[in-house]
XYZ file of C-alpha atoms in Angstrom:
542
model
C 5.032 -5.679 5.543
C 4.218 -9.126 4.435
C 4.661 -12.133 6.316
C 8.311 -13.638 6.220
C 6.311 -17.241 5.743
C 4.260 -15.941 2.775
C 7.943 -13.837 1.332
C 9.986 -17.600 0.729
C 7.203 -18.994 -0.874
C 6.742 -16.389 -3.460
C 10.346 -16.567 -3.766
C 10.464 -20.036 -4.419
C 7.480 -19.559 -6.623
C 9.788 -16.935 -8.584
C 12.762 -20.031 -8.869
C 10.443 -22.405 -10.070
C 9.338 -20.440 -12.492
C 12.242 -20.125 -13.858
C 13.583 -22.800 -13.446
C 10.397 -24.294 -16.120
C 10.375 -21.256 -18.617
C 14.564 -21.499 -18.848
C 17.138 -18.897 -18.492
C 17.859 -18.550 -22.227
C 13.901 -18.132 -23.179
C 13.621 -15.604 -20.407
C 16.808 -14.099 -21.395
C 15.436 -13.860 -25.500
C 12.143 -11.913 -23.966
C 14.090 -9.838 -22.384
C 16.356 -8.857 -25.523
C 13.753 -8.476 -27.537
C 11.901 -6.012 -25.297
C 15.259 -4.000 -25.005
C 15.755 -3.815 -28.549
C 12.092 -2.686 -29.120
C 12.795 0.339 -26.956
C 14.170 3.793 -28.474
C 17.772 3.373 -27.875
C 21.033 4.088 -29.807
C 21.557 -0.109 -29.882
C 18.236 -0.848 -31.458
C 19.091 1.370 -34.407
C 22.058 -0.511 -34.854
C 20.480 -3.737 -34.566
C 17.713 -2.664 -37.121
C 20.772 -1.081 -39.354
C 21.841 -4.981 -39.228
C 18.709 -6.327 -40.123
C 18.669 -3.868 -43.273
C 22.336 -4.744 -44.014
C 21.286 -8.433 -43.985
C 18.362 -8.202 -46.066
C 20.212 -6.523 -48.697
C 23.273 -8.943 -48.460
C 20.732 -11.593 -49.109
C 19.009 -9.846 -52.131
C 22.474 -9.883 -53.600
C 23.994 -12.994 -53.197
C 20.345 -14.374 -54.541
C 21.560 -12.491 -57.410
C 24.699 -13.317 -57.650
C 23.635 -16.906 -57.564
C 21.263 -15.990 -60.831
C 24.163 -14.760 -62.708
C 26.527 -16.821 -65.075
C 30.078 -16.057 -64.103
C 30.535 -16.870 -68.261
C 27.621 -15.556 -69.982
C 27.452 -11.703 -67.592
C 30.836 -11.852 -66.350
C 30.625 -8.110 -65.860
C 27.319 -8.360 -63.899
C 29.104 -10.830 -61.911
C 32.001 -9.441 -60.782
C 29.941 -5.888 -59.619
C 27.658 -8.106 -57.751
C 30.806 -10.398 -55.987
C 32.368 -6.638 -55.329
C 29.166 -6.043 -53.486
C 28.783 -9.142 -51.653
C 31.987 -9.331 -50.293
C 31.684 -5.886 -48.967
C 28.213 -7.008 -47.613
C 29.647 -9.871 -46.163
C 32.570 -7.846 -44.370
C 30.404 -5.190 -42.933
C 28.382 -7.358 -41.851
C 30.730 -10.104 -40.364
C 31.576 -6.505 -38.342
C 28.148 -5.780 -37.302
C 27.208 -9.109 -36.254
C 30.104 -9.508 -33.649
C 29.557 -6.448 -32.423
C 26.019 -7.476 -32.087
C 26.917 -10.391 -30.437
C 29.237 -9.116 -28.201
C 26.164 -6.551 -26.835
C 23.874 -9.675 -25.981
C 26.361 -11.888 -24.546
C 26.853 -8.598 -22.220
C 22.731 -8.261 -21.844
C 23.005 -12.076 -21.098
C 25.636 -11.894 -18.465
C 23.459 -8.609 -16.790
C 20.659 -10.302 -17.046
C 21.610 -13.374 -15.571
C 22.897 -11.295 -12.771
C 19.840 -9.549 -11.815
C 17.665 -12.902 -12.346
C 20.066 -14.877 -10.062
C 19.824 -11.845 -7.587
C 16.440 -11.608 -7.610
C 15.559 -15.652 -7.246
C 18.393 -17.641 -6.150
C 20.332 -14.752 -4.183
C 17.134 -13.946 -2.535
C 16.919 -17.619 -1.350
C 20.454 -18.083 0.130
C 20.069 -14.412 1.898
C 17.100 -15.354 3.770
C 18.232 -18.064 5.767
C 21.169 -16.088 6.563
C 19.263 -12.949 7.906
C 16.609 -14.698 9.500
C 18.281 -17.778 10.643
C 17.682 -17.815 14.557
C 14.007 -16.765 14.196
C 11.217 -19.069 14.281
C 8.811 -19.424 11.156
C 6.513 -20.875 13.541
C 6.289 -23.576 16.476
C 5.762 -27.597 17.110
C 3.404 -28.604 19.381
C 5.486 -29.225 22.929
C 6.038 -33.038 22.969
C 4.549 -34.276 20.089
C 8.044 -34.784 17.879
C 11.563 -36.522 19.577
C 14.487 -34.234 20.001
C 16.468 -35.677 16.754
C 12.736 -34.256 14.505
C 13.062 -31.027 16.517
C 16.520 -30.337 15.988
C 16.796 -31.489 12.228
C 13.782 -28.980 11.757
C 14.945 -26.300 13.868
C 18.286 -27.003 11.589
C 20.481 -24.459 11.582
C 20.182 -21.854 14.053
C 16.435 -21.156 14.293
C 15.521 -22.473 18.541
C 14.714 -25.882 19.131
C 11.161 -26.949 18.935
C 10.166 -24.682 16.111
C 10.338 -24.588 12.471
C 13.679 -22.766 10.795
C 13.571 -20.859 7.551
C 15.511 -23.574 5.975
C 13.121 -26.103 6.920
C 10.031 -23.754 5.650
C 12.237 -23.007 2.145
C 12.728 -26.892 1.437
C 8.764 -27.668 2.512
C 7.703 -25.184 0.107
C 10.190 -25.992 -2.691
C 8.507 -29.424 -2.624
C 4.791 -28.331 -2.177
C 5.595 -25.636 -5.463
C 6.907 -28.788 -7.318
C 4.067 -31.259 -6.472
C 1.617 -28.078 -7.468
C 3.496 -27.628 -10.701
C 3.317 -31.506 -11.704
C -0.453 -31.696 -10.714
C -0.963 -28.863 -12.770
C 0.898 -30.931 -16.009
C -0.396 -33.729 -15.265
C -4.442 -32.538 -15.554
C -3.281 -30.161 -18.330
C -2.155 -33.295 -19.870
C -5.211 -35.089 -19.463
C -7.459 -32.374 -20.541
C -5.009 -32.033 -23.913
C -6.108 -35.601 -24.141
C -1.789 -36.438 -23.892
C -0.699 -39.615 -22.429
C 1.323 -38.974 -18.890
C 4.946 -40.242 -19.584
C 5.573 -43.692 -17.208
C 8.508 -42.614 -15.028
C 10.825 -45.105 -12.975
C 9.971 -45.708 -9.107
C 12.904 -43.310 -7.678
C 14.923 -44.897 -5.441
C 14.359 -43.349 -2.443
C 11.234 -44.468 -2.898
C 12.439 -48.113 -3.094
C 15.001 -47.810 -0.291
C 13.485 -44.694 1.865
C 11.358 -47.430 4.083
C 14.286 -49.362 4.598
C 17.044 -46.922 4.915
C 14.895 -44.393 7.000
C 14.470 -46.525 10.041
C 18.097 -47.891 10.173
C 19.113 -43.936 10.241
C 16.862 -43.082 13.117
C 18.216 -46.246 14.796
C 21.523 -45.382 14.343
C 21.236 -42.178 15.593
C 19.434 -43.262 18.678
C 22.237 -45.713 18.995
C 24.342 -42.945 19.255
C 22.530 -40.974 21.856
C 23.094 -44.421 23.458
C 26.416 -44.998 23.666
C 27.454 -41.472 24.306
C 24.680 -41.518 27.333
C 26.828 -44.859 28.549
C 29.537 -43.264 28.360
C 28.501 -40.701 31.247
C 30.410 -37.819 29.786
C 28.357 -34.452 30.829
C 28.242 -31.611 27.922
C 31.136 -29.509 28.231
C 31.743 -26.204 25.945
C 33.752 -26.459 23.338
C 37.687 -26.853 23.807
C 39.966 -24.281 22.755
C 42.131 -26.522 20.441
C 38.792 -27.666 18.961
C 38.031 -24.812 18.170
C 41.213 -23.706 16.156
C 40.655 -27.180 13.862
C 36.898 -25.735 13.683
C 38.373 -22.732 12.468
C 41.239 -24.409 10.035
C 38.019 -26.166 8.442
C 35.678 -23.767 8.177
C 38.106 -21.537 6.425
C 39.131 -23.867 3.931
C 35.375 -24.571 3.236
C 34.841 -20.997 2.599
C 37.954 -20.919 0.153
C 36.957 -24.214 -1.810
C 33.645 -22.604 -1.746
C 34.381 -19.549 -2.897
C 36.411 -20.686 -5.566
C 33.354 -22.984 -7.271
C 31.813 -19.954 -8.154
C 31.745 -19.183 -11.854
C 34.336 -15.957 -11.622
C 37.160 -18.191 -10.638
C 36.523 -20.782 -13.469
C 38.750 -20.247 -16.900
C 36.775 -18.843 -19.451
C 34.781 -21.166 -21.718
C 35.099 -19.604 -25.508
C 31.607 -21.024 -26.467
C 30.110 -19.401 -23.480
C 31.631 -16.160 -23.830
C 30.740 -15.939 -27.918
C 27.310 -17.480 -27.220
C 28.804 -20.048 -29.949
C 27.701 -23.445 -31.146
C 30.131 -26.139 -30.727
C 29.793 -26.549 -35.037
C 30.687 -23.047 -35.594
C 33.825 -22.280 -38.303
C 37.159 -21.334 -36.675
C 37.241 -18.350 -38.443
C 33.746 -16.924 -37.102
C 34.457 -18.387 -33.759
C 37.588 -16.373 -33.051
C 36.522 -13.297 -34.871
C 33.551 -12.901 -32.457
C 36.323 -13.434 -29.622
C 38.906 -10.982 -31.292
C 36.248 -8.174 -30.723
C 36.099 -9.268 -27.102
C 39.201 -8.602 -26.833
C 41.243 -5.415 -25.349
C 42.764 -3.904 -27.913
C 40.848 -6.480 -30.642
C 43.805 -8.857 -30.376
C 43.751 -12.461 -29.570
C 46.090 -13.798 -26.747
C 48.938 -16.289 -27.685
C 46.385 -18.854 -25.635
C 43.570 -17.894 -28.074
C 45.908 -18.563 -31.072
C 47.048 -21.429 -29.617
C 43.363 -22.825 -29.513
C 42.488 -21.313 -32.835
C 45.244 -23.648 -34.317
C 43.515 -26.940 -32.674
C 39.886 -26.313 -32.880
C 40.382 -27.243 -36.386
C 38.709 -30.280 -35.591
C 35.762 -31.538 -33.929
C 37.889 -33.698 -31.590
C 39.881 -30.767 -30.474
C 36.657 -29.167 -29.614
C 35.546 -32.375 -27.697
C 38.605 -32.469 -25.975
C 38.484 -28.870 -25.050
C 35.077 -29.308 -23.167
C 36.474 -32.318 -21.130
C 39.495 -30.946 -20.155
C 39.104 -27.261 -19.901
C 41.216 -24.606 -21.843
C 44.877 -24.744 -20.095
C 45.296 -28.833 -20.879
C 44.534 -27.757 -24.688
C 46.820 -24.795 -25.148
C 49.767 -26.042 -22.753
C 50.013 -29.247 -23.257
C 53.491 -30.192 -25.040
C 53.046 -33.790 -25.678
C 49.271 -34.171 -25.922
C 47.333 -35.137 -29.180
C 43.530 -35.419 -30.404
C 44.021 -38.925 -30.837
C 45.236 -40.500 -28.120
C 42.894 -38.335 -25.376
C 44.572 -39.959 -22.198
C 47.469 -37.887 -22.707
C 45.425 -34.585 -21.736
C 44.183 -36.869 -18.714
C 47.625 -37.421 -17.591
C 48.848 -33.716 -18.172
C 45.561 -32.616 -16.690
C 45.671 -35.190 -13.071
C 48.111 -31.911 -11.391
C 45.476 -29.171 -11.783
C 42.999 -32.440 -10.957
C 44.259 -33.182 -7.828
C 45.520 -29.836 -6.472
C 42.362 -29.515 -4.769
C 42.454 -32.475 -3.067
C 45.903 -31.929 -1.867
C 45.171 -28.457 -0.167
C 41.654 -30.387 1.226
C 44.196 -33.372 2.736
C 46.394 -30.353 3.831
C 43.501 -28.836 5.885
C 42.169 -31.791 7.600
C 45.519 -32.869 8.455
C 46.335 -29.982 10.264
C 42.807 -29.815 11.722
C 43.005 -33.623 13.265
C 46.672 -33.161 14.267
C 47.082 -34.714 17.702
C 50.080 -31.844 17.816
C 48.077 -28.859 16.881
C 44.591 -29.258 18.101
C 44.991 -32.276 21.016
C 43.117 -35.918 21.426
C 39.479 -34.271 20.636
C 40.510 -33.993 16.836
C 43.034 -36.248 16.214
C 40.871 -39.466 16.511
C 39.060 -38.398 13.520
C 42.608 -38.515 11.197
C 42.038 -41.400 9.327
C 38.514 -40.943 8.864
C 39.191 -37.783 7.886
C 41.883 -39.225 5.319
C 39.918 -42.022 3.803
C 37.152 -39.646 3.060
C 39.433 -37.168 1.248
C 40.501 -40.690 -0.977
C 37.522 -41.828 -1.959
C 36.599 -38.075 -2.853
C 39.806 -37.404 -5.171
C 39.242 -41.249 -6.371
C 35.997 -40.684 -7.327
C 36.395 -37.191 -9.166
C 39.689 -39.094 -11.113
C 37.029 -42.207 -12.544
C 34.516 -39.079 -13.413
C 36.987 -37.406 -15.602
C 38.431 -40.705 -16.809
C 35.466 -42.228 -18.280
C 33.471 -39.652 -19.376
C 32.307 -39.863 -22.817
C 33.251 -36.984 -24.452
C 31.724 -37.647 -27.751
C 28.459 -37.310 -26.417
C 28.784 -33.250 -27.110
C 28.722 -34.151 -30.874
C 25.592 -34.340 -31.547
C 24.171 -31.391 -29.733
C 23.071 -28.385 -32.425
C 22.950 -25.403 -30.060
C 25.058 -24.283 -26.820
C 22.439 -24.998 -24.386
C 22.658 -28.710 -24.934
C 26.285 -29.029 -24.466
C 27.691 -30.319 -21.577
C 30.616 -28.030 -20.515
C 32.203 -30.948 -18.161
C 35.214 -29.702 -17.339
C 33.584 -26.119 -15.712
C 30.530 -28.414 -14.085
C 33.026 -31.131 -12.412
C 35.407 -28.032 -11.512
C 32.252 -26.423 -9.473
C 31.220 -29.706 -7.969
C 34.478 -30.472 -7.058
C 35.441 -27.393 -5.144
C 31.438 -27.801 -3.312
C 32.118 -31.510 -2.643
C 35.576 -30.677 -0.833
C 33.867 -27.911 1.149
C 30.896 -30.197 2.134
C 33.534 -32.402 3.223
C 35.413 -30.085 5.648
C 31.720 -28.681 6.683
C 30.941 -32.486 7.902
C 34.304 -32.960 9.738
C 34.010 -29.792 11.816
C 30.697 -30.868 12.739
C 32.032 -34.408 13.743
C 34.386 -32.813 15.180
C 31.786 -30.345 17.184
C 29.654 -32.801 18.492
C 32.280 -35.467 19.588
C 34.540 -32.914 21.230
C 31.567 -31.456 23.566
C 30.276 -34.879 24.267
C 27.169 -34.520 22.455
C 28.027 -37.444 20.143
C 30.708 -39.940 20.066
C 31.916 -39.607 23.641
C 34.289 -42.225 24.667
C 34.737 -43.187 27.968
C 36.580 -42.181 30.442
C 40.085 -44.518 31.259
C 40.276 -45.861 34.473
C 42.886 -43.464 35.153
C 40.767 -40.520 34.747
C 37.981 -41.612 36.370
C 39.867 -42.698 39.363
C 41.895 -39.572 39.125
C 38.178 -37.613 39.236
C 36.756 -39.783 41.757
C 40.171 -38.141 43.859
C 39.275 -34.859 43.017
C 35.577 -35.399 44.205
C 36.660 -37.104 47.394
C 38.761 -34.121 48.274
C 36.805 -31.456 47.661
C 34.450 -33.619 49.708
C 36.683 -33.207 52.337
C 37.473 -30.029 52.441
C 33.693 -28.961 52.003
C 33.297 -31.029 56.015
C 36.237 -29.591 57.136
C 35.082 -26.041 56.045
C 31.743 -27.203 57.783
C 33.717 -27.964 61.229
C 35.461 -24.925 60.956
C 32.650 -22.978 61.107
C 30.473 -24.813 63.279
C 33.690 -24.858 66.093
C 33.714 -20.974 65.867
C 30.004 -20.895 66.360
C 30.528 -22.826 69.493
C 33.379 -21.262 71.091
C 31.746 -17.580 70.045
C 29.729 -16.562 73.383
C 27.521 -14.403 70.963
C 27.444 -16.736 68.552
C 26.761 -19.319 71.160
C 24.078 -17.114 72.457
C 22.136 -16.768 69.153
C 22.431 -20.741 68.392
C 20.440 -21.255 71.613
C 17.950 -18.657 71.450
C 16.958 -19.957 67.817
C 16.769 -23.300 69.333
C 14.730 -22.279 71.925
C 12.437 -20.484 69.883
C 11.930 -23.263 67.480
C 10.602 -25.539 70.429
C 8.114 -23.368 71.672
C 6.984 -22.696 67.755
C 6.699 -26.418 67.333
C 5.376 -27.570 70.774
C 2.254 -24.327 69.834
C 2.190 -25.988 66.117
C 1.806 -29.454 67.485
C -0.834 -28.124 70.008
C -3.077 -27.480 66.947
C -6.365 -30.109 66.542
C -5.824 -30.347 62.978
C -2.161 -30.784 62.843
C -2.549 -33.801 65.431
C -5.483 -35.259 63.198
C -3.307 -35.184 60.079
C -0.170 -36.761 61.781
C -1.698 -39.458 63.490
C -3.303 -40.126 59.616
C -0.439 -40.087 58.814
C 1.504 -42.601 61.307
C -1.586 -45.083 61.000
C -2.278 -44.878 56.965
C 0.815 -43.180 54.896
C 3.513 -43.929 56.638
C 5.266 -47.097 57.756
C 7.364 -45.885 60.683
C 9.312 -49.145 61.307
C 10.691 -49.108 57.983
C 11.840 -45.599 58.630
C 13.541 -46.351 61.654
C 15.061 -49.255 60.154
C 16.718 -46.878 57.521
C 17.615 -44.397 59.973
C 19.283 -47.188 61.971
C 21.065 -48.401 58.578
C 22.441 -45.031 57.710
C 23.402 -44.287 61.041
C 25.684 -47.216 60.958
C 27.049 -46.543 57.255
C 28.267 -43.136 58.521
C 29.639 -43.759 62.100
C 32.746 -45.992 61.897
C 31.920 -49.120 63.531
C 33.238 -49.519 67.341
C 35.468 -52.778 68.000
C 34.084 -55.271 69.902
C 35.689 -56.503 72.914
C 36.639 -60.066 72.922
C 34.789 -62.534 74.558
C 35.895 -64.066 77.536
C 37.353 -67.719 77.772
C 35.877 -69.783 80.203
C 38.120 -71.711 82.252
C 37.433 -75.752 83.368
C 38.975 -76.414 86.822
């Protein structure tokens, strides 16, 4: 079996690869090679080609002949075009329908067997070790990002070895360009200092000083570790389920159907062509009253614009919205907008309710608000400005920007990100491993009391015992006879040449036996309550 360490770099090998050729070329290879094999669809396919050819031949006729001069002629060869053109209207949806199909199968299997193969791995082999640090050489805050997530501390985790080798296949890839380049005799394009290059020195240190600011005050603070509260752990649980929802619902099967995407359709295309690739999508080859809702606006390039801004519902339900003034399908669209962001508020609420979870959560609240602001205010001035005219000058479908399905995805990952970083805020401050507040002098007198007492009744248990031992004749017996024994074991041990030697080297060169006495003497007095003094006597004159 090969080595796990040698598996995630093929496999990010694999998504590089990719990720350079394109899903689209790899996609066209892949077509090709299916419709070069013996099957019932490449006949069809090659039936097309044939039907196409000869639909050409006679509409190159057609376009020879004088409607005037060979009117006959003319009207047998428009007869035959327009059948041409029917049938094959016919055959090309129906071939288009079969490699939007390939497409989505194929895009399956390739994300399955790249990108699917790189978020499983971490997941299976999360708490092993790809391999170890050397003890001591790194802090704890290096060893723990590295052993990030699971994987023990002090060694490397699979995420850690994915992202390393993600960036060593990139550098590889760009120093392969780059001398191809050279040796092509092309000029290397000057690229822009990135700006964590320009602000990594600087922002790099204040992070690790923050963080070890952190480990400060939560070491002042003199709050030991404790395990995690139950009523932490329910807002733990509130979050990380609504992560998981938000999460679930970025993926692509819970995002309205794009028209262009699903006809493999230019954003140019005529209405008529558009929709009659869509009708044979169709169950029962009939449109829906949103399609012919749609069909009756994407009469215009604006509509079209609009469409990829705003998504499908704000252009077929909107009652008061129109092409030219595009804010309205901004303000119809702000509901669906911020619906997110009100079930996100919803879930941190509840998780940093003082009510529902106690103290540990609920200092977090308006944090926990502010954040959830800034995210919905953020995603509103996104969608707001956007230009949407940029789409117009893009000639084929992979150089549109489909806006309104991107924001939707990155809008339902930001909002789980978000409730991801509460819980762990709220992880690490309600165990005491970060942010622990002090103790109030209440509590820590109140614990100081507890202390005392069990102090107490630790001496008392002490006495207890040590009175029965006393009063017990056998008991009594045995105390004395160990006693006994001892003496004569220590009086033979001190007998010994070499233990005399080594404790009279030891009372002359090691040990300073007045200051010892001194602090027996001192805690002698500090435990035995101090005895009044009598007072002195006052001497009489007479």
């Amino acid at each position: 079996m090969p080595s796990l360490l040698l598996v995630v770099l093929l496999v990010e090998v694999a998504v590089h690869l990719v990720n350079t050729i394109g899903a689209a070329t790899i996609n066209n290879l892949l077509w090709n090679i299916y419709l070069a094999l013996p099957t019932q669809f490449s006949k069809e396919a090659a039936e097309k080609n044939k039907v196409q050819k000869e639909y050409l031949a006679i509409r190159r006729d057609l376009n020879a002949t004088s409607s005037q001069d060979q009117f006959a002629k003319w009207a047998k060869l428009r007869r035959q075009h327009d059948k041409q053109l029917q049938q094959l209207e016919q055959m090309k949806a129906s071939y288009d329908a079969s490699k939007a199909k390939f497409d989505r199968i194929a895009g399956i299997i390739r994300w399955s067997a790249t990108s699917g193969v790189k978020f499983v791995l971490p997941w299976i082999y999360g708490k092993e070790a790809m391999f170890w640090l050397p003890n001591g050489w790194f802090p704890y805050y290096v060893e723990w990002i590295l052993s990030f997530p699971r994987a023990p501390l002090g060694s490397i985790s699979i995420v850690s070895w994915q992202t390393a080798c993600a960036a060593a296949v990139l550098l590889f890839s760009d120093a392969i360009k780059t001398m191809l380049g050279f040796r092509l005799g092309e000029k290397p394009p000057q690229k822009q200092p990135s700006l964590l290059v320009l602000f990594g020195p600087i922002l790099l240190p204040r992070a690790i000083g923050y963080y070890q600011r952190l480990r400060a005050s939560s070491a002042a603070a003199n709050q030991p570790i404790r395990p995690l509260p139950a009523s932490t752990f329910r807002a733990l649980w509130i979050l990380c389920s609504a992560s998981f929802a938000l999460l679930v619902l970025a993926l692509p099967v819970f995002a309205p159907e794009n028209l262009f995407t699903l006809t493999s359709s230019r954003l140019q295309i005529p209405t008529d062509v558009l929709f009659n690739r869509l009708t044979s999508l169709r169950p029962n080859n009939a449109l829906t009253q949103s399609d012919a809702v749609l069909r009756a606006k994407f009469v215009n390039l604006e509509s079209r614009l609009l469409y990829l801004q705003y998504g499908p519902d704000a252009l077929a339900s909107c009652p008061f919205c129109v092409s030219d003034e595009p804010k309205t399908y901004l303000y119809y669209a702000l509901p669906a907008l911020l619906a997110p962001h009100l079930f996100n508020l919803v879930a941190l609420s509840l998780a940093t309710s003082g009510t529902l979870v106690g103290p540990e959560a609920s200092r977090w609240r308006r944090s926990a608000a502010i954040a959830s602001a800034v995210v919905a205010g953020f995603d509103i001035y996104s969608v707001s400005t956007y230009n949407h005219a940029a789409n117009a000058r893009a000639p084929r479908l992979s150089e549109l920007q489909m806006f309104f399905w991107t924001s939707r995805a990155l809008r339902h990952v930001a909002l789980g990100v978000l409730d991801l970083g509460m819980a762990a805020l709220l992880y690490v401050s309600a165990t005491n491993r970060l942010f622990a507040a002090p103790a109030d002098p209440a509590s820590r007198v109140d614990a100081v009391t507890r202390g005392l007492l069990a102090t107490k009744s630790r001496l008392s248990a002490v006495g207890i015992v040590k009175n029965t031992s006393l009063r017990d004749e056998d008991l009594r017996a045995r105390t004395a006879a160990y006693w006994m024994h001892e003496g004569r074991l220590m009086r033979d041990v001190m007998e010994d040449r070499e233990v005399v030697e080594g404790v009279n080297d030891a009372l002359a060169n090691r040990i300073n036996i007045q200051d010892i006495t001194r602090d027996a003497e001192n805690y002698a007095l500090n435990m035995l309550p101090q005895l009044p003094q009598p007072p002195a006597p006052e001497a009489r004159v007479g």
